[in-house]
């Protein structure tokens, strides 16, 4: 349960609530908000009735959380989480959707990366994405340039001002990746790598958490919960497609409904990745549009300066001219949706 203290609650009143909860075996986290102190209590509520807590001095409200993901839940925080970067870029809430654009892997061709970054910047995109450490299904495939790629990303950031999104695969690389990344990506295959989630939970950089290919929405939100429980509340959820039974035309099934479902049950920002979500270049535009229409806070797209030569995911990458065209149509859609606010579901369950 969640205990919201009165605005004027004293430290003694907060302590007596905490003590009572701990005496009854609850695990307690105290959040000192700007206005209210909120106490998160994890435990068996049959041992302590919420009415007893409600009766204590300084307690404004006791809320029962219906879902196992607590910190990520709308029950705990009704308003959307907005993540703000040093340069003023914001993700979530009423802010316009953001774009995370770039090659699947950062390759040993800085000029190619820069070409993508410059184009993305000129269009008004906010983030350059690119993997330095790549999870590959086959051990024989290119698995990233490591630190050299991070240095290329940093250089492209210096030239364009774009924020950097790059994947962390192993907790031992956390400090290295944090040195270069503005957003740490946790890839789909690592969505339930709980030690890795814990390590990014302890750092201060925002995290893009990609949905596991065979994960339920509840498991996805619980993975975000692991990061938040360890101290990092800046989590962006990325719907990137799940395994279907028919891979003859699409690599994955981009679960569009997951966007409004997550928005209903969680306050965290959600983005869609139609590149991995479909595996097909021609499906990027329609599925990005679908994601935006149902309320996504951003789109991640693979863009390569020469997709036919890409070392990974070329088939689901747009060339720079293709991206320019797609972007302009997505941007018109965003302006319409934004002005008319037509992407919010209005019926109750
Ligand atoms: C990627 O973003 O290039 C990537 C490997 O994504 P995912 O973890 O969703 O497969
Ligand atoms: Mn990729």
CSV table of C-alpha atoms and ligand atoms in Angstrom, one decimal:
chain,number,residue,atom,x,y,z
A,1,UNK,CA,0.0,0.0,0.0
A,2,UNK,CA,0.9,3.6,-0.4
A,3,UNK,CA,0.6,6.1,2.4
A,4,UNK,CA,0.4,9.8,1.4
A,5,UNK,CA,1.2,12.1,4.3
A,6,UNK,CA,-0.4,15.5,4.9
A,7,UNK,CA,1.5,18.4,3.5
A,8,UNK,CA,2.2,19.6,7.0
A,9,UNK,CA,3.0,16.2,8.5
A,10,UNK,CA,5.8,16.4,11.0
A,11,UNK,CA,8.9,14.1,11.0
A,12,UNK,CA,7.6,12.4,14.1
A,13,UNK,CA,4.3,11.6,12.4
A,14,UNK,CA,6.2,10.2,9.4
A,15,UNK,CA,8.4,8.1,11.7
A,16,UNK,CA,5.5,6.7,13.7
A,17,UNK,CA,3.8,5.5,10.5
A,18,UNK,CA,7.1,3.9,9.3
A,19,UNK,CA,7.7,2.3,12.7
A,20,UNK,CA,4.2,0.8,12.8
A,21,UNK,CA,4.6,-0.6,9.3
A,22,UNK,CA,8.0,-2.1,10.1
A,23,UNK,CA,6.7,-3.6,13.3
A,24,UNK,CA,4.2,-5.5,11.1
A,25,UNK,CA,6.9,-6.7,8.8
A,26,UNK,CA,6.5,-4.3,5.9
A,27,UNK,CA,9.4,-3.2,3.8
A,28,UNK,CA,9.2,0.6,3.7
A,29,UNK,CA,10.5,3.2,1.2
A,30,UNK,CA,10.0,6.8,2.1
A,31,UNK,CA,9.8,9.3,-0.8
A,32,UNK,CA,10.2,12.9,0.2
A,33,UNK,CA,8.2,14.7,-2.5
A,34,UNK,CA,8.1,18.5,-3.0
A,35,UNK,CA,4.7,18.6,-1.5
A,36,UNK,CA,3.9,15.4,0.2
A,37,UNK,CA,5.9,12.6,1.8
A,38,UNK,CA,4.8,9.3,0.3
A,39,UNK,CA,5.5,6.0,2.1
A,40,UNK,CA,5.6,2.9,0.0
A,41,UNK,CA,4.9,-0.2,2.1
A,42,UNK,CA,5.4,-3.6,0.7
A,43,UNK,CA,4.1,-6.5,2.8
A,44,UNK,CA,1.1,-8.5,3.9
A,45,UNK,CA,-1.8,-6.1,4.5
A,46,UNK,CA,-3.8,-8.7,6.4
A,47,UNK,CA,-1.3,-8.1,9.3
A,48,UNK,CA,-2.1,-4.4,9.5
A,49,UNK,CA,-5.4,-2.9,8.4
A,50,UNK,CA,-5.1,0.2,6.1
A,51,UNK,CA,-7.8,1.7,8.4
A,52,UNK,CA,-5.4,1.6,11.3
A,53,UNK,CA,-2.8,3.6,9.4
A,54,UNK,CA,-5.4,6.0,8.1
A,55,UNK,CA,-6.3,6.9,11.7
A,56,UNK,CA,-2.7,8.0,12.5
A,57,UNK,CA,-1.9,11.7,12.8
A,58,UNK,CA,-0.5,13.3,9.7
A,59,UNK,CA,-1.8,10.6,7.3
A,60,UNK,CA,-3.8,12.0,4.3
A,61,UNK,CA,-4.6,8.9,2.4
A,62,UNK,CA,-3.9,5.2,2.2
A,63,UNK,CA,-4.1,3.7,-1.3
A,64,UNK,CA,-4.0,0.0,-2.1
A,65,UNK,CA,-2.0,-0.9,-5.1
A,66,UNK,CA,-3.7,-3.4,-7.4
A,67,UNK,CA,-0.7,-4.3,-9.5
A,68,UNK,CA,2.5,-6.0,-8.5
A,69,UNK,CA,4.5,-3.2,-10.1
A,70,UNK,CA,4.2,-0.5,-7.6
A,71,UNK,CA,6.6,2.3,-8.3
A,72,UNK,CA,5.8,2.1,-12.0
A,73,UNK,CA,2.0,2.1,-11.3
A,74,UNK,CA,-0.5,4.9,-12.1
A,75,UNK,CA,-2.1,4.1,-8.7
A,76,UNK,CA,1.0,5.5,-7.1
A,77,UNK,CA,1.6,8.4,-9.4
A,78,UNK,CA,-1.4,9.7,-11.4
A,79,UNK,CA,0.5,12.2,-13.5
A,80,UNK,CA,2.8,11.2,-16.4
A,81,UNK,CA,6.5,11.0,-15.7
A,82,UNK,CA,8.4,13.5,-17.8
A,83,UNK,CA,12.1,12.9,-18.2
A,84,UNK,CA,14.1,16.2,-18.8
A,85,UNK,CA,17.6,16.3,-20.2
A,86,UNK,CA,20.2,19.0,-19.6
A,87,UNK,CA,19.6,20.5,-23.0
A,88,UNK,CA,15.9,20.9,-22.3
A,89,UNK,CA,14.6,17.9,-24.3
A,90,UNK,CA,11.7,16.2,-22.5
A,91,UNK,CA,10.1,12.8,-22.9
A,92,UNK,CA,6.6,12.0,-21.7
A,93,UNK,CA,3.5,13.8,-20.6
A,94,UNK,CA,2.1,16.4,-22.9
A,95,UNK,CA,5.5,16.9,-24.7
A,96,UNK,CA,5.8,16.2,-28.4
A,97,UNK,CA,7.0,12.7,-29.3
A,98,UNK,CA,10.8,12.4,-29.6
A,99,UNK,CA,12.9,10.6,-32.2
A,100,UNK,CA,15.8,8.2,-31.5
A,101,UNK,CA,17.5,7.7,-34.8
A,102,UNK,CA,20.6,5.9,-36.0
A,103,UNK,CA,22.2,2.7,-37.2
A,104,UNK,CA,21.7,-0.6,-35.5
A,105,UNK,CA,25.4,-0.9,-34.8
A,106,UNK,CA,28.0,1.9,-34.9
A,107,UNK,CA,30.4,0.7,-37.6
A,108,UNK,CA,34.0,1.6,-38.3
A,109,UNK,CA,32.9,4.5,-40.5
A,110,UNK,CA,32.6,7.7,-38.6
A,111,UNK,CA,31.6,9.7,-41.6
A,112,UNK,CA,28.7,7.5,-42.3
A,113,UNK,CA,27.5,7.8,-38.7
A,114,UNK,CA,27.9,11.6,-38.9
A,115,UNK,CA,25.9,11.8,-42.1
A,116,UNK,CA,23.0,10.1,-40.3
A,117,UNK,CA,23.4,12.3,-37.2
A,118,UNK,CA,23.5,15.6,-39.2
A,119,UNK,CA,20.4,14.6,-41.1
A,120,UNK,CA,18.6,13.7,-37.9
A,121,UNK,CA,19.6,16.9,-36.3
A,122,UNK,CA,18.5,19.0,-39.2
A,123,UNK,CA,15.1,17.4,-39.2
A,124,UNK,CA,14.7,18.2,-35.5
A,125,UNK,CA,15.3,14.7,-34.0
A,126,UNK,CA,16.6,14.7,-30.4
A,127,UNK,CA,18.6,11.5,-30.1
A,128,UNK,CA,21.3,9.5,-32.0
A,129,UNK,CA,21.1,5.8,-31.4
A,130,UNK,CA,23.7,3.2,-32.2
A,131,UNK,CA,25.0,0.0,-30.6
A,132,UNK,CA,28.6,-0.3,-29.4
A,133,UNK,CA,27.9,-3.6,-27.7
A,134,UNK,CA,25.6,-5.7,-29.8
A,135,UNK,CA,23.6,-8.7,-28.8
A,136,UNK,CA,23.7,-11.1,-31.8
A,137,UNK,CA,21.9,-14.3,-32.2
A,138,UNK,CA,24.9,-15.9,-34.0
A,139,UNK,CA,28.4,-15.7,-32.5
A,140,UNK,CA,29.7,-15.2,-36.0
A,141,UNK,CA,28.0,-11.9,-36.5
A,142,UNK,CA,29.4,-8.4,-35.9
A,143,UNK,CA,29.0,-7.7,-32.2
A,144,UNK,CA,30.0,-4.1,-32.0
A,145,UNK,CA,33.1,-1.9,-31.9
A,146,UNK,CA,33.0,-1.4,-28.1
A,147,UNK,CA,34.7,1.7,-26.8
A,148,UNK,CA,35.7,2.9,-30.3
A,149,UNK,CA,32.0,3.1,-31.2
A,150,UNK,CA,31.3,5.1,-28.0
A,151,UNK,CA,33.9,7.5,-29.0
A,152,UNK,CA,32.4,7.9,-32.4
A,153,UNK,CA,29.0,8.6,-30.8
A,154,UNK,CA,30.6,11.2,-28.5
A,155,UNK,CA,32.2,12.9,-31.4
A,156,UNK,CA,28.9,12.9,-33.3
A,157,UNK,CA,27.2,14.4,-30.3
A,158,UNK,CA,29.9,17.1,-30.1
A,159,UNK,CA,29.2,18.0,-33.8
A,160,UNK,CA,25.4,17.9,-33.7
A,161,UNK,CA,24.3,18.3,-30.1
A,162,UNK,CA,22.1,15.1,-30.3
A,163,UNK,CA,21.7,13.1,-27.2
A,164,UNK,CA,23.2,9.6,-27.3
A,165,UNK,CA,21.3,6.3,-26.8
A,166,UNK,CA,23.4,3.1,-26.6
A,167,UNK,CA,23.0,-0.4,-25.3
A,168,UNK,CA,24.6,-1.8,-22.1
A,169,UNK,CA,24.9,-5.5,-22.2
A,170,UNK,CA,27.1,-6.2,-19.2
A,171,UNK,CA,27.2,-4.5,-15.8
A,172,UNK,CA,31.0,-4.4,-15.9
A,173,UNK,CA,30.7,-1.9,-18.8
A,174,UNK,CA,28.3,0.4,-16.8
A,175,UNK,CA,30.9,3.1,-16.0
A,176,UNK,CA,32.3,3.1,-19.5
A,177,UNK,CA,28.8,3.4,-21.2
A,178,UNK,CA,27.7,6.0,-18.7
A,179,UNK,CA,30.6,8.1,-19.6
A,180,UNK,CA,29.3,8.5,-23.2
A,181,UNK,CA,25.5,7.7,-23.1
A,182,UNK,CA,22.7,10.1,-22.2
A,183,UNK,CA,20.3,7.2,-22.2
A,184,UNK,CA,21.3,3.6,-21.5
A,185,UNK,CA,19.5,1.0,-23.6
A,186,UNK,CA,18.7,-2.3,-22.1
A,187,UNK,CA,18.0,-4.6,-25.0
A,188,UNK,CA,15.1,-6.9,-25.4
A,189,UNK,CA,17.1,-10.0,-24.7
A,190,UNK,CA,18.2,-8.6,-21.4
A,191,UNK,CA,14.8,-7.4,-20.2
A,192,UNK,CA,14.9,-9.9,-17.4
A,193,UNK,CA,18.6,-9.8,-16.7
A,194,UNK,CA,17.9,-8.8,-13.1
A,195,UNK,CA,21.5,-8.1,-12.1
A,196,UNK,CA,21.8,-5.7,-15.1
A,197,UNK,CA,18.5,-4.0,-14.2
A,198,UNK,CA,19.8,-3.6,-10.7
A,199,UNK,CA,23.0,-2.0,-11.9
A,200,UNK,CA,21.2,0.6,-14.1
A,201,UNK,CA,18.9,1.1,-11.2
A,202,UNK,CA,21.8,2.4,-9.3
A,203,UNK,CA,22.9,4.9,-11.9
A,204,UNK,CA,21.5,8.3,-12.6
A,205,UNK,CA,21.1,8.1,-16.4
A,206,UNK,CA,17.7,7.5,-18.0
A,207,UNK,CA,17.1,4.0,-19.3
A,208,UNK,CA,15.3,2.8,-22.4
A,209,UNK,CA,14.0,-0.6,-21.5
A,210,UNK,CA,13.1,-2.7,-24.5
A,211,UNK,CA,10.3,-5.3,-24.1
A,212,UNK,CA,11.5,-8.9,-24.2
A,213,UNK,CA,10.4,-10.8,-27.3
A,214,UNK,CA,8.4,-13.2,-25.2
A,215,UNK,CA,7.4,-11.1,-22.3
A,216,UNK,CA,4.0,-10.1,-21.1
A,217,UNK,CA,3.2,-6.5,-20.4
A,218,UNK,CA,3.1,-7.3,-16.7
A,219,UNK,CA,6.7,-8.8,-16.9
A,220,UNK,CA,7.8,-5.7,-18.8
A,221,UNK,CA,6.5,-3.4,-16.1
A,222,UNK,CA,8.0,-5.5,-13.4
A,223,UNK,CA,11.4,-5.3,-15.2
A,224,UNK,CA,11.0,-1.5,-15.1
A,225,UNK,CA,10.1,-1.9,-11.4
A,226,UNK,CA,13.4,-3.6,-10.8
A,227,UNK,CA,15.2,-0.5,-12.1
A,228,UNK,CA,13.0,1.9,-10.1
A,229,UNK,CA,13.2,-0.2,-7.0
A,230,UNK,CA,17.0,0.2,-7.1
A,231,UNK,CA,16.7,4.0,-7.2
A,232,UNK,CA,16.4,5.0,-10.9
A,233,UNK,CA,12.9,6.3,-11.7
A,234,UNK,CA,13.9,7.5,-15.2
A,235,UNK,CA,12.7,4.6,-17.2
A,236,UNK,CA,11.4,4.8,-20.8
A,237,UNK,CA,9.6,1.7,-22.0
A,238,UNK,CA,10.1,0.6,-25.6
A,239,UNK,CA,7.6,-1.6,-27.3
A,240,UNK,CA,9.8,-3.4,-30.0
A,241,UNK,CA,7.6,-6.3,-31.0
A,242,UNK,CA,7.1,-9.8,-29.6
A,243,UNK,CA,7.3,-13.2,-31.1
A,244,UNK,CA,4.3,-14.3,-33.1
A,245,UNK,CA,3.6,-17.5,-34.9
A,246,UNK,CA,4.0,-16.1,-38.4
A,247,UNK,CA,7.4,-14.7,-39.2
A,248,UNK,CA,6.9,-15.1,-43.0
A,249,UNK,CA,6.3,-11.4,-43.5
A,250,UNK,CA,7.3,-9.7,-40.2
A,251,UNK,CA,10.2,-10.4,-37.9
A,252,UNK,CA,8.1,-9.6,-34.8
A,253,UNK,CA,4.6,-8.5,-33.9
A,254,UNK,CA,4.7,-4.9,-32.8
A,255,UNK,CA,2.2,-4.9,-30.0
A,256,UNK,CA,0.5,-1.5,-30.6
A,257,UNK,CA,-2.1,-2.1,-27.9
A,258,UNK,CA,0.7,-2.3,-25.4
A,259,UNK,CA,1.1,1.4,-25.7
A,260,UNK,CA,-2.3,2.5,-24.4
A,261,UNK,CA,-2.3,-0.5,-21.9
A,262,UNK,CA,0.9,0.7,-20.4
A,263,UNK,CA,-0.3,4.3,-20.4
A,264,UNK,CA,-3.4,3.2,-18.4
A,265,UNK,CA,-1.5,1.2,-15.8
A,266,UNK,CA,1.8,3.1,-15.6
A,267,UNK,CA,3.0,6.7,-15.6
A,268,UNK,CA,6.2,5.9,-17.4
A,269,UNK,CA,6.9,7.2,-21.0
A,270,UNK,CA,6.5,4.7,-23.8
A,271,UNK,CA,8.1,4.7,-27.2
A,272,UNK,CA,7.7,2.3,-30.2
A,273,UNK,CA,10.4,0.8,-32.3
A,274,UNK,CA,8.9,-0.2,-35.7
A,275,UNK,CA,12.3,-1.3,-37.0
A,276,UNK,CA,12.7,-4.3,-34.7
A,277,UNK,CA,8.9,-4.5,-34.4
A,278,UNK,CA,8.5,-5.5,-38.0
A,279,UNK,CA,12.0,-6.2,-39.4
A,280,UNK,CA,10.9,-4.5,-42.7
A,281,UNK,CA,11.8,-1.1,-43.9
A,282,UNK,CA,8.4,-0.6,-45.7
A,283,UNK,CA,6.6,-1.2,-42.4
A,284,UNK,CA,8.4,1.5,-40.4
A,285,UNK,CA,6.2,4.3,-41.5
A,286,UNK,CA,2.8,2.7,-41.0
A,287,UNK,CA,3.7,1.2,-37.7
A,288,UNK,CA,5.4,4.4,-36.4
A,289,UNK,CA,2.1,6.2,-37.3
A,290,UNK,CA,0.1,3.5,-35.5
A,291,UNK,CA,2.3,4.0,-32.4
A,292,UNK,CA,1.9,7.7,-32.4
A,293,UNK,CA,-1.8,7.5,-32.9
A,294,UNK,CA,-2.2,5.4,-29.8
A,295,UNK,CA,-0.1,7.8,-27.7
A,296,UNK,CA,3.6,6.8,-27.9
A,297,UNK,CA,5.9,9.4,-26.5
A,298,UNK,CA,8.5,8.7,-29.1
A,299,UNK,CA,9.8,6.6,-32.0
A,300,UNK,CA,13.1,4.7,-32.3
A,301,UNK,CA,14.1,4.1,-35.9
A,302,UNK,CA,17.1,2.5,-37.5
A,303,UNK,CA,18.6,4.7,-40.1
A,304,UNK,CA,21.8,3.9,-41.9
A,305,UNK,CA,23.8,5.9,-44.5
A,306,UNK,CA,23.9,2.8,-46.7
A,307,UNK,CA,21.4,0.1,-45.5
A,308,UNK,CA,22.4,-2.5,-48.1
A,309,UNK,CA,25.9,-2.5,-46.6
A,310,UNK,CA,24.9,-2.3,-42.9
A,311,UNK,CA,26.6,-4.9,-40.7
A,312,UNK,CA,23.4,-5.5,-38.8
A,313,UNK,CA,19.7,-4.9,-39.4
A,314,UNK,CA,20.0,-3.3,-42.8
A,315,UNK,CA,16.7,-4.7,-44.0
A,316,UNK,CA,14.8,-2.8,-41.2
A,317,UNK,CA,16.8,0.4,-41.6
A,318,UNK,CA,15.8,3.5,-43.6
A,319,UNK,CA,18.3,5.3,-45.8
A,320,UNK,CA,18.8,9.0,-45.0
A,321,UNK,CA,16.6,10.2,-47.9
A,322,UNK,CA,13.9,7.6,-47.0
A,323,UNK,CA,14.0,8.8,-43.4
A,324,UNK,CA,13.6,12.4,-44.4
A,325,UNK,CA,10.4,11.6,-46.3
A,326,UNK,CA,9.0,9.4,-43.6
A,327,UNK,CA,9.9,11.9,-40.9
A,328,UNK,CA,8.1,14.7,-42.6
A,329,UNK,CA,4.9,12.7,-42.8
A,330,UNK,CA,5.3,11.5,-39.2
A,331,UNK,CA,5.8,15.0,-38.1
A,332,UNK,CA,2.6,16.2,-39.8
A,333,UNK,CA,0.8,13.5,-38.0
A,334,UNK,CA,2.3,14.5,-34.7
A,335,UNK,CA,1.2,18.1,-35.2
A,336,UNK,CA,-2.3,17.0,-35.9
A,337,UNK,CA,-2.4,14.6,-33.0
A,338,UNK,CA,-0.8,17.1,-30.7
A,339,UNK,CA,-3.1,19.9,-31.6
A,340,UNK,CA,-6.3,17.9,-31.4
A,341,UNK,CA,-5.2,15.6,-28.6
A,342,UNK,CA,-6.9,12.7,-30.3
A,343,UNK,CA,-4.6,9.9,-29.1
A,344,UNK,CA,-6.0,9.5,-25.6
A,345,UNK,CA,-8.4,6.6,-25.0
A,346,UNK,CA,-11.5,8.0,-23.4
A,347,UNK,CA,-13.6,5.0,-22.3
A,348,UNK,CA,-13.2,3.4,-18.9
A,349,UNK,CA,-12.4,-0.4,-18.9
B,1,LIG,C1,18.7,-2.6,-31.2
B,1,LIG,O1,18.1,-1.6,-30.7
B,1,LIG,O2,19.5,-2.6,-32.2
B,1,LIG,C2,18.4,-3.9,-30.6
B,1,LIG,C3,19.3,-4.9,-30.6
B,1,LIG,O3,17.2,-4.0,-30.1
B,1,LIG,P1,16.4,-5.2,-29.4
B,1,LIG,O4,17.1,-5.4,-28.1
B,1,LIG,O5,15.0,-4.6,-29.3
B,1,LIG,O6,16.5,-6.4,-30.3
B,2,LIG,MN1,19.1,-3.4,-34.4
